[in-house]
């Protein structure tokens, strides 16, 4: 049984804000695919935005990578997290691919379309469960997580941002309290609220397939793209946008007054400035928190959305984990 665990200093800093609380484990409704074989990393390298060859490099190979699979127009099809299960470069590459469970069939078809004669096997992993772990800070809490993980297949910091805590992969039916003593199983809606508060997109609602652009979705901030790797599908538009250095819209966390009237804000609802100018579109949310694609020029203005004839105010913010000059 394999455990990969790295203590992230930034994660410990974030944990201080949760002093006195136990680690919360959230069951995620995301699917896992096993991609295994001698050419697994080379195969994925041509389909994803990040440098997948890092997972099979000798010395210091990361346990996890975030990436997007793009279409030929450079728009996001799937957001994925890759996990390295092989212990060393001498072993046959074994990579787990995490994706939205709603696109499990389509991503398998996508991968098999490009597999051709590659020495790779692709298969779902229904015997595994995926958890998000948001650590608290009881005495020794964060630093003791790896020591308590004998039952875990993999336990690693989320590769997107320190504020997202850890990713845990275990066998179905595993006892979480034995893997992480003192932990509590939380409501997955609280996990999504945490994501939205931090402005972290995940899944097809936040990143509509064929619509979302990777750099507008903050892929570079989330450690999900390499600008030095070789060619991959959708690279041309992405590289051109990066080198031009002009990104006028970005995904940002938004908050509404609570409670919201009626059933909430519909996905795709138009967001306006106080003077009625289009400012962007709402993507998805949980309660009074959500994520929206907004024009950076209007981020600091008073914003609103029309809900059944009533204009409801909302506030956008720039996440603290972003690079300092990101919104400029």
XYZ file of N, CA, C and O in Angstrom, residues 156-324:
676
model
N -2.141 13.572 -0.340
C -1.237 14.591 -0.858
C -1.901 15.957 -0.830
O -3.128 16.051 -0.946
N -1.129 17.028 -0.653
C -1.716 18.358 -0.768
C -2.372 18.545 -2.131
O -1.870 18.044 -3.144
N -3.493 19.225 -2.158
C -4.168 19.554 -3.417
C -3.196 20.365 -4.274
O -2.654 21.369 -3.812
N -2.924 19.951 -5.522
C -1.915 20.640 -6.332
C -2.337 22.009 -6.833
O -1.506 22.761 -7.358
N -3.604 22.389 -6.660
C -4.078 23.661 -7.205
C -3.693 24.855 -6.342
O -3.237 25.879 -6.848
N -3.920 24.738 -5.043
C -3.637 25.855 -4.137
C -3.609 25.337 -2.708
O -4.347 24.403 -2.361
N -2.761 25.936 -1.871
C -2.644 25.519 -0.472
C -3.978 25.576 0.265
O -4.254 24.750 1.144
N -4.812 26.564 -0.093
C -6.070 26.751 0.633
C -7.051 25.606 0.421
O -8.057 25.518 1.122
N -6.759 24.710 -0.538
C -7.670 23.591 -0.796
C -7.319 22.350 0.014
O -7.931 21.297 -0.162
N -6.337 22.430 0.893
C -6.049 21.324 1.789
C -5.424 20.138 1.088
O -4.477 20.274 0.316
N -5.982 18.951 1.339
C -5.388 17.705 0.870
C -6.387 16.916 0.032
O -7.598 17.080 0.146
N -5.854 16.019 -0.799
C -6.646 15.027 -1.533
C -6.302 13.661 -0.951
O -5.131 13.328 -0.777
N -7.333 12.860 -0.663
C -7.152 11.532 -0.106
C -7.843 10.516 -1.002
O -9.011 10.695 -1.369
N -7.109 9.472 -1.384
C -7.687 8.366 -2.144
C -7.541 7.106 -1.305
O -6.443 6.768 -0.848
N -8.676 6.441 -1.079
C -8.689 5.238 -0.243
C -9.595 4.198 -0.884
O -10.306 4.487 -1.854
N -9.564 2.991 -0.342
C -10.479 1.954 -0.802
C -11.904 2.312 -0.406
O -12.137 2.955 0.621
N -12.875 1.906 -1.228
C -14.271 2.120 -0.881
C -14.550 1.476 0.472
O -14.131 0.349 0.740
N -15.251 2.201 1.333
C -15.608 1.674 2.644
C -14.542 1.831 3.705
O -14.728 1.358 4.829
N -13.428 2.483 3.364
C -12.362 2.686 4.350
C -12.873 3.541 5.508
O -13.728 4.411 5.336
N -12.324 3.289 6.690
C -12.709 4.029 7.891
C -11.868 5.300 7.979
O -10.675 5.253 8.279
N -12.502 6.442 7.705
C -11.762 7.709 7.686
C -11.202 8.072 9.048
O -10.141 8.698 9.152
N -11.895 7.693 10.108
C -11.407 8.036 11.441
C -10.130 7.277 11.781
O -9.356 7.704 12.640
N -9.902 6.141 11.120
C -8.659 5.402 11.330
C -7.542 5.973 10.461
O -6.380 5.961 10.849
N -7.896 6.457 9.277
C -6.884 7.051 8.397
C -6.397 8.377 8.974
O -5.194 8.642 9.035
N -7.349 9.224 9.392
C -7.007 10.517 9.981
C -7.718 10.614 11.328
O -8.871 11.058 11.397
N -7.073 10.168 12.402
C -7.713 10.168 13.718
C -8.228 11.555 14.102
O -7.554 12.561 13.897
N -9.438 11.566 14.650
C -10.030 12.825 15.084
C -10.740 13.578 13.982
O -11.358 14.619 14.247
N -10.681 13.080 12.753
C -11.333 13.777 11.646
C -12.839 13.569 11.692
O -13.346 12.653 12.349
N -13.558 14.432 10.996
C -15.008 14.342 10.914
C -15.424 14.351 9.452
O -14.833 15.063 8.641
N -16.428 13.532 9.106
C -16.960 13.538 7.746
C -17.904 14.726 7.618
O -18.852 14.874 8.393
N -17.611 15.613 6.671
C -18.395 16.833 6.508
C -19.372 16.750 5.357
O -19.327 15.849 4.519
N -20.282 17.710 5.311
C -21.251 17.846 4.227
C -20.517 18.381 3.000
O -19.846 19.421 3.077
N -20.632 17.693 1.872
C -19.894 18.106 0.674
C -20.271 19.515 0.230
O -19.475 20.210 -0.425
N -21.468 19.987 0.605
C -21.845 21.349 0.254
C -20.938 22.369 0.945
O -20.682 23.445 0.409
N -20.447 22.016 2.136
C -19.512 22.907 2.822
C -18.176 22.968 2.077
O -17.511 24.001 2.050
N -17.792 21.840 1.477
C -16.585 21.834 0.640
C -16.764 22.772 -0.552
O -15.872 23.566 -0.871
N -17.933 22.708 -1.210
C -18.165 23.565 -2.373
C -18.237 25.039 -1.965
O -17.744 25.914 -2.687
N -18.814 25.297 -0.814
C -18.842 26.675 -0.325
C -17.419 27.187 -0.080
O -17.096 28.335 -0.377
N -16.570 26.318 0.469
C -15.172 26.701 0.669
C -14.506 27.005 -0.667
O -13.779 27.987 -0.801
N -14.739 26.148 -1.668
C -14.181 26.371 -3.007
C -14.611 27.714 -3.572
O -13.793 28.481 -4.082
N -15.911 27.972 -3.482
C -16.424 29.220 -4.054
C -15.885 30.440 -3.314
O -15.580 31.468 -3.925
N -15.752 30.326 -2.011
C -15.185 31.435 -1.249
C -13.763 31.742 -1.700
O -13.335 32.906 -1.705
N -13.021 30.719 -2.100
C -11.641 30.881 -2.556
C -11.539 31.112 -4.066
O -10.443 31.346 -4.583
N -12.653 31.007 -4.785
C -12.631 31.213 -6.228
C -11.993 30.068 -6.995
O -11.364 30.290 -8.035
N -12.168 28.822 -6.520
C -11.567 27.651 -7.156
C -12.638 26.929 -7.981
O -13.578 26.368 -7.418
N -12.513 26.904 -9.310
C -13.505 26.195 -10.129
C -13.255 24.694 -10.110
O -12.126 24.235 -9.980
N -14.352 23.922 -10.274
C -14.212 22.462 -10.294
C -15.452 21.874 -10.951
O -16.565 22.095 -10.508
N -15.258 21.127 -12.010
C -16.374 20.440 -12.650
C -17.041 21.230 -13.751
O -16.704 22.385 -14.030
N -18.032 20.598 -14.380
C -18.629 21.144 -15.601
C -19.501 22.376 -15.360
O -19.702 23.169 -16.278
N -20.035 22.544 -14.156
C -20.829 23.751 -13.894
C -19.943 24.989 -13.850
O -20.304 26.045 -14.378
N -18.803 24.868 -13.211
C -17.886 26.010 -13.098
C -17.095 26.229 -14.390
O -16.727 27.358 -14.717
N -16.816 25.129 -15.102
C -16.005 25.167 -16.316
C -16.790 24.488 -17.435
O -16.515 23.335 -17.799
N -17.791 25.178 -18.021
C -18.638 24.550 -19.039
C -17.818 24.049 -20.221
O -17.044 24.805 -20.809
N -17.931 22.772 -20.568
C -17.149 22.220 -21.671
C -17.382 22.958 -22.986
O -18.526 23.232 -23.360
N -16.288 23.300 -23.656
C -16.372 24.008 -24.924
C -16.644 25.484 -24.788
O -16.772 26.195 -25.791
N -16.724 25.991 -23.553
C -17.021 27.407 -23.308
C -15.878 28.075 -22.542
O -15.378 29.134 -22.947
N -15.474 27.481 -21.426
C -14.474 28.096 -20.548
C -13.101 28.133 -21.207
O -12.657 27.160 -21.822
N -12.436 29.266 -21.076
C -11.060 29.415 -21.549
C -10.109 29.195 -20.374
O -10.358 29.694 -19.271
N -9.016 28.469 -20.570
C -8.153 28.093 -19.439
C -7.530 29.264 -18.693
O -7.465 29.243 -17.459
N -7.058 30.285 -19.396
C -6.397 31.388 -18.700
C -7.409 32.295 -18.018
O -7.129 32.846 -16.949
N -8.600 32.453 -18.598
C -9.661 33.185 -17.904
C -10.120 32.416 -16.670
O -10.628 33.015 -15.719
N -9.920 31.098 -16.667
C -10.293 30.247 -15.531
C -9.163 30.122 -14.521
O -9.210 29.258 -13.638
N -8.141 30.980 -14.660
C -7.016 31.077 -13.705
C -6.166 29.814 -13.651
O -5.578 29.498 -12.607
N -6.062 29.117 -14.784
C -5.297 27.880 -14.819
C -3.834 28.098 -14.455
O -3.216 27.267 -13.791
N -3.268 29.240 -14.875
C -1.865 29.521 -14.554
C -1.673 29.755 -13.055
O -0.654 29.373 -12.487
N -2.650 30.388 -12.399
C -2.558 30.619 -10.952
C -2.683 29.309 -10.185
O -2.198 29.194 -9.055
N -3.378 28.326 -10.786
C -3.676 27.062 -10.115
C -2.653 25.980 -10.445
O -2.921 24.789 -10.237
N -1.497 26.383 -10.946
C -0.403 25.448 -11.246
C -0.832 24.381 -12.241
O -0.366 23.238 -12.177
N -1.707 24.752 -13.192
C -2.282 23.758 -14.088
C -1.801 23.808 -15.520
O -2.383 23.124 -16.375
N -0.765 24.609 -15.812
C -0.342 24.735 -17.204
C 1.170 24.926 -17.279
O 1.771 25.558 -16.403
N 1.760 24.347 -18.298
C 3.185 24.553 -18.597
C 3.287 25.298 -19.917
O 2.676 24.892 -20.912
N 4.058 26.385 -19.911
C 4.266 27.159 -21.139
C 5.568 26.780 -21.825
O 5.973 27.416 -22.798
N 6.221 25.737 -21.319
C 7.489 25.313 -21.908
C 7.445 23.882 -22.448
O 8.391 23.443 -23.079
N 6.347 23.161 -22.205
C 6.254 21.786 -22.699
C 6.013 21.792 -24.209
O 5.793 22.833 -24.820
N 5.999 20.609 -24.789
C 5.732 20.495 -26.214
C 4.268 20.720 -26.545
O 3.479 21.145 -25.695
N 3.908 20.413 -27.782
C 2.555 20.695 -28.275
C 1.510 19.817 -27.591
O 1.770 18.682 -27.204
N 0.315 20.371 -27.456
C -0.837 19.611 -26.972
C -2.065 20.200 -27.633
O -2.033 21.325 -28.171
N -3.165 19.488 -27.609
C -4.392 19.961 -28.252
C -4.867 21.246 -27.590
O -4.999 21.315 -26.377
N -5.123 22.279 -28.406
C -5.611 23.560 -27.901
C -4.523 24.518 -27.473
O -4.818 25.595 -26.937
N -3.265 24.171 -27.729
C -2.152 24.998 -27.244
C -2.077 26.359 -27.922
O -1.718 27.357 -27.289
N -2.395 26.429 -29.208
C -2.112 27.639 -29.987
C -2.758 28.888 -29.394
O -2.085 29.882 -29.126
N -4.085 28.845 -29.171
C -4.776 30.022 -28.620
C -4.290 30.329 -27.213
O -4.087 31.494 -26.850
N -4.074 29.289 -26.425
C -3.638 29.480 -25.039
C -2.270 30.146 -24.984
O -2.056 31.097 -24.224
N -1.328 29.664 -25.797
C 0.018 30.242 -25.816
C -0.004 31.673 -26.330
O 0.689 32.556 -25.795
N -0.821 31.927 -27.354
C -0.892 33.281 -27.900
C -1.451 34.263 -26.869
O -0.925 35.369 -26.704
N -2.506 33.843 -26.177
C -3.091 34.718 -25.141
C -2.076 34.991 -24.033
O -1.952 36.124 -23.555
N -1.337 33.964 -23.631
C -0.331 34.127 -22.574
C 0.760 35.103 -23.004
O 1.136 36.004 -22.234
N 1.269 34.962 -24.206
C 2.381 35.800 -24.650
C 1.937 37.238 -24.955
O 2.732 38.170 -24.834
N 0.663 37.406 -25.307
C 0.135 38.774 -25.483
C -0.029 39.456 -24.125
O 0.038 40.683 -24.031
N -0.253 38.656 -23.078
C -0.348 39.194 -21.726
C -1.611 39.957 -21.432
O -1.666 40.736 -20.478
N -2.668 39.766 -22.251
C -3.915 40.512 -22.053
C -5.041 39.532 -21.729
O -5.481 38.773 -22.598
N -5.470 39.535 -20.488
C -6.611 38.721 -20.064
C -7.603 39.674 -19.411
O -7.364 40.186 -18.326
N -8.694 39.928 -20.092
C -9.638 40.959 -19.640
C -10.713 40.428 -18.699
O -11.367 41.195 -18.008
N -10.913 39.129 -18.697
C -11.931 38.519 -17.829
C -11.309 37.373 -17.041
O -10.417 36.680 -17.538
N -11.782 37.185 -15.823
C -11.319 36.080 -14.993
C -12.468 35.556 -14.123
O -13.413 36.295 -13.809
N -12.325 34.297 -13.720
C -13.243 33.741 -12.734
C -12.913 34.324 -11.369
O -11.754 34.301 -10.946
N -13.938 34.804 -10.680
C -13.747 35.433 -9.373
C -14.819 34.954 -8.403
O -15.953 34.656 -8.813
N -14.495 34.885 -7.122
C -15.535 34.575 -6.137
C -16.481 35.761 -5.980
O -16.041 36.916 -6.006
N -17.763 35.448 -5.828
C -18.765 36.492 -5.600
C -19.621 36.090 -4.409
O -19.769 34.899 -4.097
N -20.184 37.079 -3.748
C -21.073 36.808 -2.613
C -22.307 37.685 -2.727
O -22.248 38.826 -3.212
N -23.431 37.140 -2.278
C -24.718 37.813 -2.321
C -25.220 38.030 -0.899
O -24.782 37.345 0.029
N -26.162 38.968 -0.734
C -26.792 39.080 0.589
C -27.574 37.807 0.869
O -28.160 37.212 -0.030
N -27.544 37.338 2.104
C -28.262 36.100 2.450
C -29.526 36.457 3.233
O -29.507 37.371 4.058
N -30.636 35.763 3.028
C -30.812 34.714 2.025
C -31.171 35.305 0.667
O -31.713 36.412 0.587
N -30.886 34.562 -0.409
C -31.258 34.990 -1.751
C -32.749 34.754 -1.974
O -33.317 33.785 -1.475
N -33.388 35.627 -2.734
C -34.811 35.417 -3.021
C -35.016 34.246 -3.971
O -34.189 33.983 -4.848
N -36.134 33.514 -3.809
C -36.481 32.441 -4.738
C -35.482 31.303 -4.743
O -34.835 31.012 -3.746
N -35.323 30.652 -5.912
C -34.454 29.468 -5.993
C -32.977 29.799 -6.108
O -32.151 28.897 -6.235
N -32.611 31.052 -6.077
C -31.206 31.417 -6.200
C -30.882 31.979 -7.569
O -31.769 32.293 -8.365
N -29.596 32.078 -7.867
C -29.141 32.683 -9.119
C -28.970 31.590 -10.168
O -28.232 30.625 -9.948
N -29.651 31.711 -11.318
C -29.500 30.687 -12.357
C -28.112 30.722 -12.974
O -27.486 31.777 -13.080
N -27.627 29.558 -13.357
C -26.321 29.483 -14.012
C -26.361 30.242 -15.332
O -27.312 30.113 -16.100
N -25.359 31.046 -15.569
C -25.293 31.830 -16.794
C -25.985 33.180 -16.705
O -26.030 33.922 -17.705
N -26.522 33.519 -15.525
C -27.203 34.806 -15.378
C -26.240 35.964 -15.638
O -25.080 35.925 -15.218
N -26.723 36.998 -16.323
C -25.862 38.128 -16.648
C -25.681 39.030 -15.426
O -26.638 39.311 -14.694
N -24.460 39.461 -15.206
C -24.125 40.362 -14.110
C -23.904 41.741 -14.693
O -23.210 41.901 -15.708
N -24.506 42.737 -14.059
C -24.465 44.112 -14.565
C -23.806 45.045 -13.560
O -23.777 44.772 -12.359
N -23.293 46.159 -14.081
C -22.851 47.237 -13.202
C -24.085 48.004 -12.747
O -25.194 47.796 -13.252
N -23.908 48.892 -11.809
C -25.035 49.684 -11.310
C -25.653 50.525 -12.407
O -26.859 50.803 -12.391
N -24.846 50.909 -13.396
C -25.352 51.715 -14.511
C -25.940 50.870 -15.626
O -26.401 51.401 -16.636
N -25.919 49.541 -15.466
C -26.535 48.664 -16.451
C -25.606 48.103 -17.500
O -26.051 47.402 -18.412
N -24.302 48.339 -17.371
C -23.350 47.782 -18.338
C -23.090 46.309 -18.040
O -23.010 45.919 -16.873
N -22.951 45.483 -19.093
C -22.620 44.068 -18.858
C -21.247 43.945 -18.192
O -20.274 44.548 -18.639
N -21.177 43.177 -17.097
C -19.916 43.010 -16.371
C -19.411 41.581 -16.410
O -18.231 41.330 -16.148
N -20.294 40.632 -16.746
C -19.874 39.244 -16.784
C -21.054 38.314 -16.614
O -22.209 38.715 -16.745
N -20.757 37.040 -16.305
C -21.807 36.041 -16.145
C -21.544 35.166 -14.933
O -20.411 34.793 -14.647
N -22.629 34.847 -14.247
C -22.565 33.954 -13.088
C -22.412 32.529 -13.591
O -23.085 32.103 -14.528
N -21.509 31.774 -12.984
C -21.295 30.388 -13.400
C -22.078 29.420 -12.510
O -22.898 28.656 -12.979
N -21.778 29.401 -11.219
C -22.436 28.453 -10.310
C -22.197 28.916 -8.884
O -21.369 29.792 -8.626
N -22.918 28.314 -7.946
C -22.743 28.722 -6.558
C -23.403 27.777 -5.580
O -24.048 26.797 -5.957
N -23.242 28.100 -4.303
C -23.855 27.355 -3.206
C -24.302 28.375 -2.173
O -23.478 29.024 -1.529
N -25.619 28.545 -2.037
C -26.123 29.558 -1.118
C -25.772 30.951 -1.589
O -25.972 31.305 -2.755
N -25.216 31.752 -0.668
C -24.888 33.145 -1.012
C -23.502 33.286 -1.625
O -23.059 34.404 -1.914
N -22.789 32.167 -1.831
C -21.456 32.210 -2.418
C -21.476 31.614 -3.820
O -22.267 30.716 -4.111
N -20.602 32.122 -4.679
C -20.551 31.587 -6.029
C -19.296 32.007 -6.744
O -18.373 32.598 -6.156
N -19.263 31.680 -8.025
C -18.125 32.013 -8.862
C -18.668 32.581 -10.168
O -19.697 32.119 -10.676
N -18.005 33.611 -10.684
C -18.503 34.291 -11.877
C -17.341 34.709 -12.768
O -16.246 35.006 -12.276
N -17.580 34.716 -14.074
C -16.603 35.219 -15.031
C -16.873 36.708 -15.195
O -17.924 37.101 -15.718
N -15.941 37.540 -14.731
C -16.156 38.989 -14.701
C -15.060 39.732 -15.453
O -13.895 39.312 -15.460
N -15.453 40.844 -16.060
C -14.472 41.743 -16.663
C -13.718 42.445 -15.540
O -14.318 43.043 -14.644
N -12.397 42.368 -15.587
C -11.590 42.923 -14.508
C -11.797 44.419 -14.341
O -11.638 44.963 -13.249
N -12.170 45.099 -15.415
C -12.384 46.543 -15.355
C -13.553 46.902 -14.439
O -13.635 48.042 -13.958
N -14.464 45.949 -14.184
C -15.662 46.247 -13.379
C -15.647 45.588 -12.005
O -16.617 45.709 -11.253
N -14.559 44.898 -11.662
C -14.533 44.112 -10.426
C -14.794 44.971 -9.194
O -15.491 44.541 -8.254
N -14.249 46.179 -9.158
C -14.376 47.022 -7.963
C -15.614 47.910 -7.984
O -15.801 48.738 -7.098
N -16.463 47.752 -8.993
C -17.695 48.541 -9.068
C -18.831 47.822 -8.349
O -18.740 46.629 -8.032
N -19.907 48.572 -8.102
C -21.115 47.959 -7.550
C -21.755 47.098 -8.638
O -21.974 47.568 -9.756
N -22.020 45.828 -8.325
C -22.551 44.889 -9.299
C -23.899 44.361 -8.846
O -24.234 44.373 -7.657
N -24.682 43.874 -9.816
C -25.984 43.319 -9.473
C -26.396 42.294 -10.525
O -25.818 42.209 -11.612
N -27.426 41.514 -10.173
C -27.993 40.540 -11.099
C -29.510 40.640 -11.004
O -30.069 40.910 -9.931
N -30.177 40.479 -12.136
C -31.636 40.586 -12.193
C -32.253 39.237 -11.851
O -32.059 38.251 -12.569
N -32.985 39.178 -10.741
C -33.656 37.949 -10.320
C -35.159 38.183 -10.276
O -35.681 38.784 -9.333
N -35.839 37.757 -11.334
C -37.288 37.905 -11.377
C -37.756 39.336 -11.288
O -38.764 39.616 -10.631
N -37.038 40.229 -11.919
C -37.411 41.638 -11.898
C -36.792 42.423 -10.766
O -36.849 43.652 -10.762
N -36.197 41.747 -9.801
C -35.527 42.413 -8.692
C -34.023 42.408 -8.927
O -33.441 41.380 -9.272
N -33.414 43.559 -8.742
C -31.958 43.641 -8.868
C -31.318 43.346 -7.520
O -31.537 44.066 -6.545
N -30.558 42.267 -7.481
C -29.889 41.845 -6.250
C -28.409 42.184 -6.361
O -27.759 41.851 -7.349
N -27.903 42.856 -5.346
C -26.497 43.251 -5.362
C -25.592 42.056 -5.064
O -25.987 41.115 -4.367
N -24.387 42.113 -5.596
C -23.381 41.116 -5.273
C -22.026 41.791 -5.202
O -21.840 42.889 -5.735
N -21.102 41.121 -4.558
C -19.755 41.675 -4.397
C -18.731 40.672 -4.902
O -18.785 39.488 -4.583
N -17.826 41.153 -5.724
C -16.727 40.320 -6.210
C -15.479 40.633 -5.395
O -15.322 41.738 -4.870
N -14.595 39.653 -5.297
C -13.359 39.872 -4.547
C -12.213 39.133 -5.234
O -12.424 38.186 -5.999
N -10.993 39.571 -4.948
C -9.798 38.922 -5.470
C -9.247 38.003 -4.386
O -8.958 38.457 -3.279
N -9.102 36.711 -4.654
C -8.629 35.770 -3.615
C -7.242 36.132 -3.104
O -6.377 36.587 -3.861
N -7.033 35.907 -1.813
C -5.737 36.227 -1.214
C -4.609 35.353 -1.745
O -3.463 35.750 -1.730
N -4.936 34.154 -2.225
C -3.894 33.252 -2.700
C -3.394 33.597 -4.109
O -2.417 33.042 -4.573
N -4.072 34.520 -4.790
C -3.632 34.942 -6.121
C -2.282 35.669 -6.045
O -1.955 36.263 -5.015
N -1.536 35.664 -7.154
C -0.357 36.544 -7.235
C -0.777 37.993 -7.023
O -1.887 38.383 -7.398
N 0.086 38.785 -6.413
C -0.265 40.148 -6.001
C -0.764 41.009 -7.158
O -1.690 41.801 -7.010
